[in-house]
Amino acid sequence: MAMNLAPARAAGLAALDDFVAAAGRRYTDTRNYDHGPGDRTNVSMLSRFLRYRLVTEAEVVAAVRREHSAAAAEKFLQEVLWRTYWKGWLEMRPSVWTRYRADLAGLKMQTGGWRAAYDRALAGNTGIDCFDAWIAELATHGYLHNHARMWFASIWIFTLRLPWQLGADLFYRQLFDGDPASNTLSWRWVAGLQTAGKTYLATRDNIARYTGGRFAPAGLATTATALTEAPTPPQALSPMMPATGRVGLLLGEDDCHAESLALGGARVTAVASATVADGRSAAVETFVANALTDARDRAAAHFAVAADALPALTTGAVRDWARRCDLTTVVVPYAPIGPTRTALDLVAAAIVTDGIALVPVRRAWDSAAWPAARRGYFAFREGAGTLIG
Ligand SMILES: Cc1cc2nc3c(=O)[nH]c(=O)nc-3n(C[C@H](O)[C@H](O)[C@H](O)COP(=O)(O)OP(=O)(O)OC[C@H]3O[C@@H](n4cnc5c(N)ncnc54)[C@H](O)[C@@H]3O)c2cc1C
């Protein structure tokens, strides 16, 4: 039976329910195999739900722990925690994101020596069979297996010698789970920037083995020299302010489960949602818009208030909504570093002059885990491991 991957919480919960029995031994033993788009039963396919928090990490961990011991499901639980790690790492180094976006904008204006190879790669016309197949799979399914993402990024950087930022951008625009932290930092990891000096080299044998012989590409790079940059030290996380009294709840794409936010003494009197169009494929932008509609409808029912869909996440749209609903406080689920956060920071700075406060609410999960993302993943797991434990 085909899995229902619709952009809605109900589909996410059903996918979790379908997968949970396989999260133990089966996942540990088989997760690295990419059987192709026709068979994804060895992985959870939960990323598009987790990315937008249609289903939260806490819910996935709780469901898995009801059926498996921490030891039996260790591999799967650790993968879930990688998402949290990447988010926390980027949160404490926002300049890595702004630098990436600036580099990307610069590259898109260039007509460098890489342009012809880039066009061939995008057209799926490199002659590297697996790579050309993954380009098509990305466009058709908006998903690639984790191992294929690693091979793809490695071939992009070390065989095709293309700028990693353009590859990260392609993934971000085409993956249904496209995520500023997991995607950008994984590309950096392959390039040797994330764990300084350590690169990931895709090999013919490894690809042949884990694709069950579907691919055995010739001519791949045999060395992978790490890119270099100056280290970016972590900065402190911003302190949270409590929200109280009558508030409006403004939903963005990063957290589509407002019902489980801890709102303390705040009383929600209005709900709205707003998207940030970000140049992603039409399929991804539609997926995100539908996820947010689902989130808004559930929140309106949960808080028993009216809901609005703002035309965009702009100062004018938020100001008009706040005035119409007579709000002086707008609560937003905390948006991690990425396009929604950038838009929200601009809105917050502008509407404060109208006497309207924008108050982010961070989940206990993130507040507990993110401070531990100061160094590498293994140190992080020491600090945040109790979340899955
Ligand atoms: C170059 C590259 C780019 C990537 N870009 C993204 C992205 O844009 N968005 C995204 O969500 N993931 C990204 N990943 C991570 C990972 O590939 C996907 O999360 C995973 O393949 C999604 O499939 P799944 O839900 O079936 O995963 P499963 O194997 O079933 O894992 C369960 C969950 O654990 C988390 N997870 C698993 N592996 C990772 C990982 N390596 N890093 C972070 N979280 C992980 C995801 O939330 C996933 O849903 C990227 C990895 C690489 C190497």
mmCIF file of N, CA, C and O in Angstrom, residues 16-71:
data_model
loop_
_atom_site.group_PDB
_atom_site.id
_atom_site.type_symbol
_atom_site.label_atom_id
_atom_site.label_comp_id
_atom_site.label_asym_id
_atom_site.label_seq_id
_atom_site.Cartn_x
_atom_site.Cartn_y
_atom_site.Cartn_z
ATOM 1 N N LEU A 16 4.078 7.562 11.030
ATOM 2 C CA LEU A 16 4.794 7.169 12.255
ATOM 3 C C LEU A 16 4.268 5.832 12.772
ATOM 4 O O LEU A 16 5.032 4.922 13.103
ATOM 5 N N ASP A 17 2.964 5.724 12.791
ATOM 6 C CA ASP A 17 2.320 4.500 13.261
ATOM 7 C C ASP A 17 2.738 3.295 12.402
ATOM 8 O O ASP A 17 3.045 2.220 12.916
ATOM 9 N N ASP A 18 2.773 3.509 11.088
ATOM 10 C CA ASP A 18 3.167 2.425 10.166
ATOM 11 C C ASP A 18 4.613 1.997 10.397
ATOM 12 O O ASP A 18 4.963 0.842 10.230
ATOM 13 N N PHE A 19 5.463 2.963 10.732
ATOM 14 C CA PHE A 19 6.906 2.679 10.756
ATOM 15 C C PHE A 19 7.400 2.161 12.102
ATOM 16 O O PHE A 19 8.394 1.432 12.159
ATOM 17 N N VAL A 20 6.703 2.511 13.166
ATOM 18 C CA VAL A 20 7.302 2.388 14.502
ATOM 19 C C VAL A 20 7.811 0.972 14.814
ATOM 20 O O VAL A 20 8.883 0.812 15.421
ATOM 21 N N ALA A 21 7.143 -0.040 14.341
ATOM 22 C CA ALA A 21 7.587 -1.418 14.624
ATOM 23 C C ALA A 21 8.959 -1.692 14.001
ATOM 24 O O ALA A 21 9.727 -2.521 14.507
ATOM 25 N N ALA A 22 9.286 -0.975 12.915
ATOM 26 C CA ALA A 22 10.554 -1.215 12.207
ATOM 27 C C ALA A 22 11.700 -0.352 12.718
ATOM 28 O O ALA A 22 12.811 -0.411 12.185
ATOM 29 N N ALA A 23 11.438 0.453 13.759
ATOM 30 C CA ALA A 23 12.449 1.426 14.207
ATOM 31 C C ALA A 23 13.586 0.799 15.010
ATOM 32 O O ALA A 23 14.559 1.481 15.320
ATOM 33 N N GLY A 24 13.472 -0.467 15.335
ATOM 34 C CA GLY A 24 14.507 -1.135 16.130
ATOM 35 C C GLY A 24 15.525 -1.829 15.253
ATOM 36 O O GLY A 24 16.214 -1.199 14.440
ATOM 37 N N ARG A 25 15.608 -3.136 15.385
ATOM 38 C CA ARG A 25 16.611 -3.927 14.688
ATOM 39 C C ARG A 25 16.568 -3.748 13.166
ATOM 40 O O ARG A 25 17.581 -3.609 12.497
ATOM 41 N N ARG A 26 15.332 -3.733 12.632
ATOM 42 C CA ARG A 26 15.210 -3.646 11.173
ATOM 43 C C ARG A 26 15.852 -2.364 10.642
ATOM 44 O O ARG A 26 16.602 -2.389 9.667
ATOM 45 N N TYR A 27 15.569 -1.257 11.300
ATOM 46 C CA TYR A 27 16.163 0.013 10.859
ATOM 47 C C TYR A 27 17.682 -0.036 10.999
ATOM 48 O O TYR A 27 18.424 0.346 10.082
ATOM 49 N N THR A 28 18.159 -0.528 12.134
ATOM 50 C CA THR A 28 19.606 -0.585 12.381
ATOM 51 C C THR A 28 20.307 -1.365 11.269
ATOM 52 O O THR A 28 21.334 -0.951 10.746
ATOM 53 N N ASP A 29 19.726 -2.493 10.889
ATOM 54 C CA ASP A 29 20.395 -3.374 9.931
ATOM 55 C C ASP A 29 20.240 -2.932 8.478
ATOM 56 O O ASP A 29 21.083 -3.273 7.646
ATOM 57 N N THR A 30 19.172 -2.232 8.155
ATOM 58 C CA THR A 30 18.870 -2.023 6.727
ATOM 59 C C THR A 30 18.868 -0.563 6.284
ATOM 60 O O THR A 30 18.770 -0.281 5.090
ATOM 61 N N ARG A 31 18.975 0.368 7.209
ATOM 62 C CA ARG A 31 18.727 1.780 6.882
ATOM 63 C C ARG A 31 19.656 2.330 5.798
ATOM 64 O O ARG A 31 19.312 3.250 5.082
ATOM 65 N N ASN A 32 20.872 1.773 5.666
ATOM 66 C CA ASN A 32 21.833 2.342 4.712
ATOM 67 C C ASN A 32 21.565 1.960 3.265
ATOM 68 O O ASN A 32 22.205 2.480 2.361
ATOM 69 N N TYR A 33 20.621 1.044 3.051
ATOM 70 C CA TYR A 33 20.351 0.595 1.674
ATOM 71 C C TYR A 33 19.358 1.526 0.987
ATOM 72 O O TYR A 33 18.306 1.845 1.541
ATOM 73 N N ASP A 34 19.731 1.922 -0.223
ATOM 74 C CA ASP A 34 18.826 2.727 -1.044
ATOM 75 C C ASP A 34 18.268 1.817 -2.133
ATOM 76 O O ASP A 34 18.929 1.579 -3.155
ATOM 77 N N HIS A 35 17.050 1.321 -1.917
ATOM 78 C CA HIS A 35 16.430 0.393 -2.877
ATOM 79 C C HIS A 35 15.739 1.129 -4.029
ATOM 80 O O HIS A 35 15.137 0.503 -4.876
ATOM 81 N N GLY A 36 15.777 2.461 -3.999
ATOM 82 C CA GLY A 36 15.122 3.226 -5.063
ATOM 83 C C GLY A 36 13.739 3.681 -4.629
ATOM 84 O O GLY A 36 13.200 3.233 -3.609
ATOM 85 N N PRO A 37 13.154 4.597 -5.421
ATOM 86 C CA PRO A 37 11.901 5.237 -5.005
ATOM 87 C C PRO A 37 10.729 4.269 -4.840
ATOM 88 O O PRO A 37 9.758 4.591 -4.163
ATOM 89 N N GLY A 38 10.844 3.079 -5.430
ATOM 90 C CA GLY A 38 9.731 2.124 -5.318
ATOM 91 C C GLY A 38 9.685 1.390 -3.992
ATOM 92 O O GLY A 38 8.686 0.726 -3.677
ATOM 93 N N ASP A 39 10.722 1.491 -3.184
ATOM 94 C CA ASP A 39 10.739 0.764 -1.906
ATOM 95 C C ASP A 39 11.465 1.585 -0.851
ATOM 96 O O ASP A 39 12.699 1.597 -0.783
ATOM 97 N N ARG A 40 10.677 2.232 -0.025
ATOM 98 C CA ARG A 40 11.255 3.035 1.051
ATOM 99 C C ARG A 40 10.884 2.457 2.423
ATOM 100 O O ARG A 40 10.830 3.174 3.416
ATOM 101 N N THR A 41 10.648 1.153 2.456
ATOM 102 C CA THR A 41 10.149 0.578 3.706
ATOM 103 C C THR A 41 11.228 0.443 4.790
ATOM 104 O O THR A 41 10.917 0.195 5.943
ATOM 105 N N ASN A 42 12.510 0.595 4.402
ATOM 106 C CA ASN A 42 13.571 0.465 5.409
ATOM 107 C C ASN A 42 13.897 1.781 6.117
ATOM 108 O O ASN A 42 14.731 1.810 7.015
ATOM 109 N N VAL A 43 13.267 2.871 5.682
ATOM 110 C CA VAL A 43 13.430 4.158 6.372
ATOM 111 C C VAL A 43 12.037 4.700 6.697
ATOM 112 O O VAL A 43 11.025 4.175 6.224
ATOM 113 N N SER A 44 12.004 5.742 7.512
ATOM 114 C CA SER A 44 10.692 6.159 8.045
ATOM 115 C C SER A 44 9.905 7.091 7.132
ATOM 116 O O SER A 44 8.684 7.183 7.250
ATOM 117 N N MET A 45 10.588 7.832 6.267
ATOM 118 C CA MET A 45 9.943 8.873 5.440
ATOM 119 C C MET A 45 9.243 9.930 6.320
ATOM 120 O O MET A 45 8.277 10.562 5.900
ATOM 121 N N LEU A 46 9.761 10.131 7.510
ATOM 122 C CA LEU A 46 9.118 11.095 8.417
ATOM 123 C C LEU A 46 9.676 12.514 8.273
ATOM 124 O O LEU A 46 9.148 13.453 8.872
ATOM 125 N N SER A 47 10.742 12.671 7.477
ATOM 126 C CA SER A 47 11.428 13.971 7.484
ATOM 127 C C SER A 47 10.528 15.122 7.049
ATOM 128 O O SER A 47 10.628 16.219 7.587
ATOM 129 N N ARG A 48 9.652 14.893 6.100
ATOM 130 C CA ARG A 48 8.808 16.012 5.643
ATOM 131 C C ARG A 48 7.786 16.403 6.723
ATOM 132 O O ARG A 48 7.245 17.499 6.678
ATOM 133 N N PHE A 49 7.503 15.522 7.637
ATOM 134 C CA PHE A 49 6.604 15.878 8.745
ATOM 135 C C PHE A 49 7.392 16.519 9.888
ATOM 136 O O PHE A 49 6.959 17.500 10.485
ATOM 137 N N LEU A 50 8.566 15.955 10.181
ATOM 138 C CA LEU A 50 9.400 16.510 11.252
ATOM 139 C C LEU A 50 9.924 17.897 10.887
ATOM 140 O O LEU A 50 10.024 18.778 11.734
ATOM 141 N N ARG A 51 10.258 18.092 9.630
ATOM 142 C CA ARG A 51 10.831 19.364 9.191
ATOM 143 C C ARG A 51 9.929 20.549 9.566
ATOM 144 O O ARG A 51 10.394 21.607 9.970
ATOM 145 N N TYR A 52 8.621 20.356 9.389
ATOM 146 C CA TYR A 52 7.675 21.452 9.653
ATOM 147 C C TYR A 52 6.979 21.266 11.000
ATOM 148 O O TYR A 52 6.028 21.956 11.315
ATOM 149 N N ARG A 53 7.422 20.290 11.743
ATOM 150 C CA ARG A 53 6.811 19.942 13.019
ATOM 151 C C ARG A 53 5.303 19.720 12.890
ATOM 152 O O ARG A 53 4.518 20.127 13.751
ATOM 153 N N LEU A 54 4.933 19.094 11.770
ATOM 154 C CA LEU A 54 3.571 18.559 11.703
ATOM 155 C C LEU A 54 3.487 17.450 12.751
ATOM 156 O O LEU A 54 2.430 17.204 13.343
ATOM 157 N N VAL A 55 4.586 16.762 12.920
ATOM 158 C CA VAL A 55 4.780 15.803 14.012
ATOM 159 C C VAL A 55 6.093 16.228 14.680
ATOM 160 O O VAL A 55 7.045 16.582 13.993
ATOM 161 N N THR A 56 6.131 16.232 16.008
ATOM 162 C CA THR A 56 7.337 16.738 16.674
ATOM 163 C C THR A 56 8.324 15.606 16.969
ATOM 164 O O THR A 56 7.944 14.430 17.035
ATOM 165 N N GLU A 57 9.574 15.985 17.183
ATOM 166 C CA GLU A 57 10.589 15.001 17.568
ATOM 167 C C GLU A 57 10.165 14.281 18.843
ATOM 168 O O GLU A 57 10.341 13.068 18.985
ATOM 169 N N ALA A 58 9.624 15.056 19.786
ATOM 170 C CA ALA A 58 9.222 14.452 21.066
ATOM 171 C C ALA A 58 8.176 13.358 20.842
ATOM 172 O O ALA A 58 8.226 12.290 21.481
ATOM 173 N N GLU A 59 7.250 13.583 19.920
ATOM 174 C CA GLU A 59 6.218 12.571 19.647
ATOM 175 C C GLU A 59 6.816 11.325 18.994
ATOM 176 O O GLU A 59 6.419 10.199 19.320
ATOM 177 N N VAL A 60 7.760 11.537 18.070
ATOM 178 C CA VAL A 60 8.374 10.395 17.391
ATOM 179 C C VAL A 60 9.158 9.560 18.409
ATOM 180 O O VAL A 60 9.038 8.327 18.460
ATOM 181 N N VAL A 61 9.931 10.240 19.240
ATOM 182 C CA VAL A 61 10.729 9.521 20.240
ATOM 183 C C VAL A 61 9.805 8.768 21.204
ATOM 184 O O VAL A 61 10.039 7.588 21.506
ATOM 185 N N ALA A 62 8.739 9.412 21.655
ATOM 186 C CA ALA A 62 7.828 8.751 22.605
ATOM 187 C C ALA A 62 7.188 7.519 21.969
ATOM 188 O O ALA A 62 7.096 6.446 22.600
ATOM 189 N N ALA A 63 6.758 7.633 20.705
ATOM 190 C CA ALA A 63 6.107 6.494 20.040
ATOM 191 C C ALA A 63 7.076 5.328 19.880
ATOM 192 O O ALA A 63 6.726 4.161 20.100
ATOM 193 N N VAL A 64 8.321 5.647 19.527
ATOM 194 C CA VAL A 64 9.326 4.591 19.331
ATOM 195 C C VAL A 64 9.678 3.950 20.674
ATOM 196 O O VAL A 64 9.802 2.728 20.785
ATOM 197 N N ARG A 65 9.805 4.778 21.702
ATOM 198 C CA ARG A 65 10.188 4.237 23.015
ATOM 199 C C ARG A 65 9.073 3.400 23.639
ATOM 200 O O ARG A 65 9.332 2.559 24.501
ATOM 201 N N ARG A 66 7.822 3.610 23.210
ATOM 202 C CA ARG A 66 6.727 2.747 23.712
ATOM 203 C C ARG A 66 6.899 1.322 23.199
ATOM 204 O O ARG A 66 6.484 0.377 23.836
ATOM 205 N N GLU A 67 7.519 1.178 22.011
ATOM 206 C CA GLU A 67 7.649 -0.171 21.419
ATOM 207 C C GLU A 67 9.034 -0.775 21.520
ATOM 208 O O GLU A 67 9.210 -1.960 21.327
ATOM 209 N N HIS A 68 10.055 0.087 21.755
ATOM 210 C CA HIS A 68 11.431 -0.431 21.749
ATOM 211 C C HIS A 68 12.197 0.134 22.939
ATOM 212 O O HIS A 68 11.942 1.265 23.367
ATOM 213 N N SER A 69 13.185 -0.615 23.398
ATOM 214 C CA SER A 69 14.089 -0.067 24.411
ATOM 215 C C SER A 69 14.978 0.973 23.732
ATOM 216 O O SER A 69 15.121 0.974 22.494
ATOM 217 N N ALA A 70 15.609 1.816 24.564
ATOM 218 C CA ALA A 70 16.518 2.822 24.005
ATOM 219 C C ALA A 70 17.654 2.136 23.255
ATOM 220 O O ALA A 70 18.109 2.612 22.216
ATOM 221 N N ALA A 71 18.092 1.004 23.764
ATOM 222 C CA ALA A 71 19.211 0.299 23.112
ATOM 223 C C ALA A 71 18.781 -0.270 21.762
ATOM 224 O O ALA A 71 19.494 -0.146 20.768
#
